[in-house]
Structure formats: structure tokens, C-alpha cells
Amino acid sequence: MTDTAASNGPTTASADRLPALRRLFRLQWEEVQQKHVLLYPEGMVQLNQPAAEILKRCSGATSVAAIIADLEQAFQQTGLAPDVHSFLEIAHAQGWIEYR
Amino acid sequence: MHKAGLNTADTAATPAPPPPLWLLAELTYKCPLHCVYCSNPLDYAAAGQELSTAEWVRVLQEGRAMGSAQLGFSGGEPLMRDDLIDLVAEGRRLGYYSNLITSGIGLTEAKIKAMKDAGLDHIQVSFQDSTKELNDFLGSTKTFELKQKVSRLVKAYDYPMVLNVVLHRLNIDHIEKILELAENLGVEYLELANSQFYGWAYLNRDHLIPTRAQLDTAERAVQRFRDRIGDRMRVYFVVPDYHAARPKACMNGWGTVFVTVTPDGTVLPCHEAKMLPGITFPNVRNDSLRTIWNDSDAFNRYRGQGWMQDPCKTCPDREKDFGGCRCQAFLLTGDATQADPVCELSPHHHVVEAAVANAELAKPMITRPLVFRLDQNSREFCKIES
């Protein structure tokens, strides 16, 4: 986190991208579990609240930068960019999202 | 699913078990196929009258209210039920993620479209594998073409598709062809499930256990394929437990995640459990799913660790594998509270070792000719039991 110059490169580049939940997955609220889950063929990922809030916004029509701005406004926080970027990296590696 | 296990531990002080996140609806035992490794009970012919549409709707509603989220429509061949589309629609209305687990036989374009409109999420097409059809497959004849046709339709209607192939001694050497087919079909998931030895597969075990060399070759082929294909497809290779040193975490623990409702409404902690003696499995015609899951003797019998004996009772892995499979323990030792004999720590492990060693012989000893899953054969087993 100290080397901001180095992390700026990829962060700026990916901020314009449009993440979308892949069609294999369905995001929904589970009343009994009191949490959001990602459902896919014969499986389920149980999500914590920040993960769910990010994935809800992955519509394929909103840029990463706009998602971050929206989250910061909705939760009245600043500096969420590193967390959002690192979660999206995981979500992409897991195959939950794709970029459009 | 792993998280559910953690939740169990966290809430050990409270009496209510975790919800059955996975509901498997075995709609019918009717099936056009006669697979030698079928997971239906040997005595399926003795099952009672199938549940009505209204009874199934109630089961789906009760499961969803308890927190079930994954719904599998299975069988037999679920397409043999003419109310399947109504049940799919009810599943979607309730918020399930629904999976159709089918051989593809009878999967017409009209049905694929109607189920899409009704809200079906996913279709798993399996390769059937009786000897005749295996020949068809290897000869790229009728079955092969049917699978291609069905798979193209599944893709055309934009379903995610899982191709499931049960592997065993008689087909595992054709792994390259199977991988090639999956690639040509453009499936998202390929599930290569090595045959597990229960029911019909247990009867046919001597024919089906692969050699270690066969398995190694197949695993290498799968790895090469994964390296080449990357993210385009997820390939699961389910290692056969007879060749593993430790048992599988069967069902993620008895009565923790999975519930199976069989065609006549009998409720089981897994689709094999009916074989276990001394347990009266409850029926949704008599009790609610919630009462059955929470309170029945059948579902509490092997929950937790109270039933365990050594080596499981003191084993550090008991939180991880739950002592393996109760059905396999019963099948191979006659006592369902034993450690699963595939475990190298089990005092009965030699039984599994002997079966694996037999498979390594140039000419394995064969107990009986292949037994096909046929109604007449099932009726014979019913007679033996009664």
C-alpha cells in the first residue's frame, strides 16, 4: 500500500472496465441464512455484506470507478477503491464476474 | 458449502440443525436406461406410489421455508414425469436455483424451451453407460448423435451446461475422446465422476474398478486438457475413494446439508441411505419436512460424533471427513458405525485393498456377470429381501 505509484497503473486502467456477473451465477438474498449468496450449477457461495454490495452493482453497464463512487456515497465512506479492486480480482479469478 | 460446516460447529449449543441447503427431488424411478452403476436402490421396484404434483409442491414449499436453495430434479429419469414443467415453475417461484439432472433421453426442443420459460436454471446431461450404449458411444453412432443434438439445444437456449460422465474400468481409457467431446460441445463444466460402489455398482464392482494405471493415465490426460483449455471449462475429476487413503466427507456430514426425497415420499439423508438396516426412514406423507429434518431418529442417527467408535472417535480428521460414508461402512463391514473402510486407519481396510488388488490382476476374479438396472432384476431383489 505504500507504493502508490506502482499500484496506480493497473488500478487506473481497470477502473474503466465494466464488470458483470457471469450468467452461470445468480445473486440472491437468503432469508434463512440472513445473507446474500451466489448460486450456480449445484453450488453456492455465501457472501459477506461488502462482497454482496459490490456484486449487486456488477451489471455490465457500470464502470469499476462508478461502482466505487456509488459505494462510497451509499455507505458514506471514502478510500474504498483498494478493497473493491482486490475483491473484483478475486471474483474474476473465481469466475464469478467477467468484464465487458 | 464449507461455510455450512463451520456454522454447524458454531451453533453446536443450539438444538436446531443447520438447514438442508440442498434438496434432491427424485421424482420417479422410471428410466429408459439400465445403467450398471445406477445409484437407485436395488429394490426400487418395491417403492410405493409416486408423490402427486400437489405433494411435490408442498415438499418444495417446505424445503424452501427451511432454507433449501439448491434444488435438483433427478430420478430415474425426471423427464418421465409429465408434471416436470409445473414443478420447475414452482421451484422458480419459490426462489430455488434449480438443476435438471437428466440422461437427455426425451429432452425435446419443446421441453427445453418450456422449462426455460418456467425458470429452470441449469441442465446436467449425463452419458449413460450400459454396454450397448457404451459401444454406441465409442462407435460415434446413435447415442453420440443424440447427446450432440441435446447439448446443442441446451446451449441454444442459453442454459449453463454440465456434462457428467461416470468413469469406470470399461470406459476410462476413452478419456481423451470424452474430453474432446466436451470441448466440441462447449460445456461450462465437465464432471468426471469415478464410479462409486453402492447399489447396482456394488453388484458390478469387479467389472467396474479401474486399475491404478488406468486412473493415473486418465488424471494426466485431464491435467493436460485443463492446462490447454484454461478458463473456458471447469473440469472436475472426482477421485474414486477406493483408491484414496482417507474417506470422502460424505454428504458433508449426515443431515447437515443434503436431503433427498424419493419418488414415494421417503426422505433420506443421502440417496443411498435406504440400504441401512434398523432405521425407519420417514415419509413426507406423514410428517412435514421440517419435523423429519429436525426431529426424526433417521436424521439424528449419525449427526455429530456421538455414534462414532475408534478409530474415528479420537481421529483428528473426524471434523474433516466425518468418518466417511455410513452406507459404505455398512456395505463392507455390516456395521454402519464403523469407520468407512476406504480409510487406511480402518480395521476393515483390507476389504477395500483386496478389491483394488483384484482389479490389478490380468484377469480379475468376477463374482457374477454384469447386472443391469432392470425392473425384473429389481423385483428379484425385492423377493430376496422379503
PDB file of C-alpha atoms in Angstrom, chain A residues 55-89:
ATOM      1  CA  LEU A  55     -21.545  -7.834  -6.817  1.00  0.00           C
ATOM      2  CA  LYS A  56     -25.017  -6.256  -6.828  1.00  0.00           C
ATOM      3  CA  ARG A  57     -23.502  -3.403  -8.783  1.00  0.00           C
ATOM      4  CA  CYS A  58     -21.769  -5.596 -11.360  1.00  0.00           C
ATOM      5  CA  SER A  59     -24.403  -5.076 -14.035  1.00  0.00           C
ATOM      6  CA  GLY A  60     -22.115  -4.874 -17.057  1.00  0.00           C
ATOM      7  CA  ALA A  61     -23.237  -1.275 -17.540  1.00  0.00           C
ATOM      8  CA  THR A  62     -21.411   0.419 -14.657  1.00  0.00           C
ATOM      9  CA  SER A  63     -17.660   1.005 -14.607  1.00  0.00           C
ATOM     10  CA  VAL A  64     -15.496  -0.007 -11.683  1.00  0.00           C
ATOM     11  CA  ALA A  65     -14.894   3.671 -10.947  1.00  0.00           C
ATOM     12  CA  ALA A  66     -18.629   4.385 -10.877  1.00  0.00           C
ATOM     13  CA  ILE A  67     -19.223   1.348  -8.624  1.00  0.00           C
ATOM     14  CA  ILE A  68     -16.641   2.656  -6.176  1.00  0.00           C
ATOM     15  CA  ALA A  69     -18.204   6.136  -6.223  1.00  0.00           C
ATOM     16  CA  ASP A  70     -21.658   4.659  -5.685  1.00  0.00           C
ATOM     17  CA  LEU A  71     -20.499   2.521  -2.753  1.00  0.00           C
ATOM     18  CA  GLU A  72     -18.681   5.423  -1.139  1.00  0.00           C
ATOM     19  CA  GLN A  73     -21.806   7.513  -1.420  1.00  0.00           C
ATOM     20  CA  ALA A  74     -24.178   4.788  -0.239  1.00  0.00           C
ATOM     21  CA  PHE A  75     -22.095   3.920   2.807  1.00  0.00           C
ATOM     22  CA  GLN A  76     -20.703   7.415   3.384  1.00  0.00           C
ATOM     23  CA  GLN A  77     -17.116   6.237   3.280  1.00  0.00           C
ATOM     24  CA  THR A  78     -14.024   7.139   1.326  1.00  0.00           C
ATOM     25  CA  GLY A  79     -10.988   5.191   0.187  1.00  0.00           C
ATOM     26  CA  LEU A  80     -12.902   2.020  -0.788  1.00  0.00           C
ATOM     27  CA  ALA A  81     -11.056   1.662  -4.100  1.00  0.00           C
ATOM     28  CA  PRO A  82      -8.327  -0.765  -2.928  1.00  0.00           C
ATOM     29  CA  ASP A  83     -10.890  -3.064  -1.278  1.00  0.00           C
ATOM     30  CA  VAL A  84     -13.161  -3.041  -4.308  1.00  0.00           C
ATOM     31  CA  HIS A  85     -10.301  -3.698  -6.691  1.00  0.00           C
ATOM     32  CA  SER A  86      -8.935  -6.559  -4.642  1.00  0.00           C
ATOM     33  CA  PHE A  87     -12.396  -8.148  -4.285  1.00  0.00           C
ATOM     34  CA  LEU A  88     -13.063  -7.843  -8.026  1.00  0.00           C
ATOM     35  CA  GLU A  89      -9.727  -9.504  -8.663  1.00  0.00           C
TER      36      GLU A  89
END
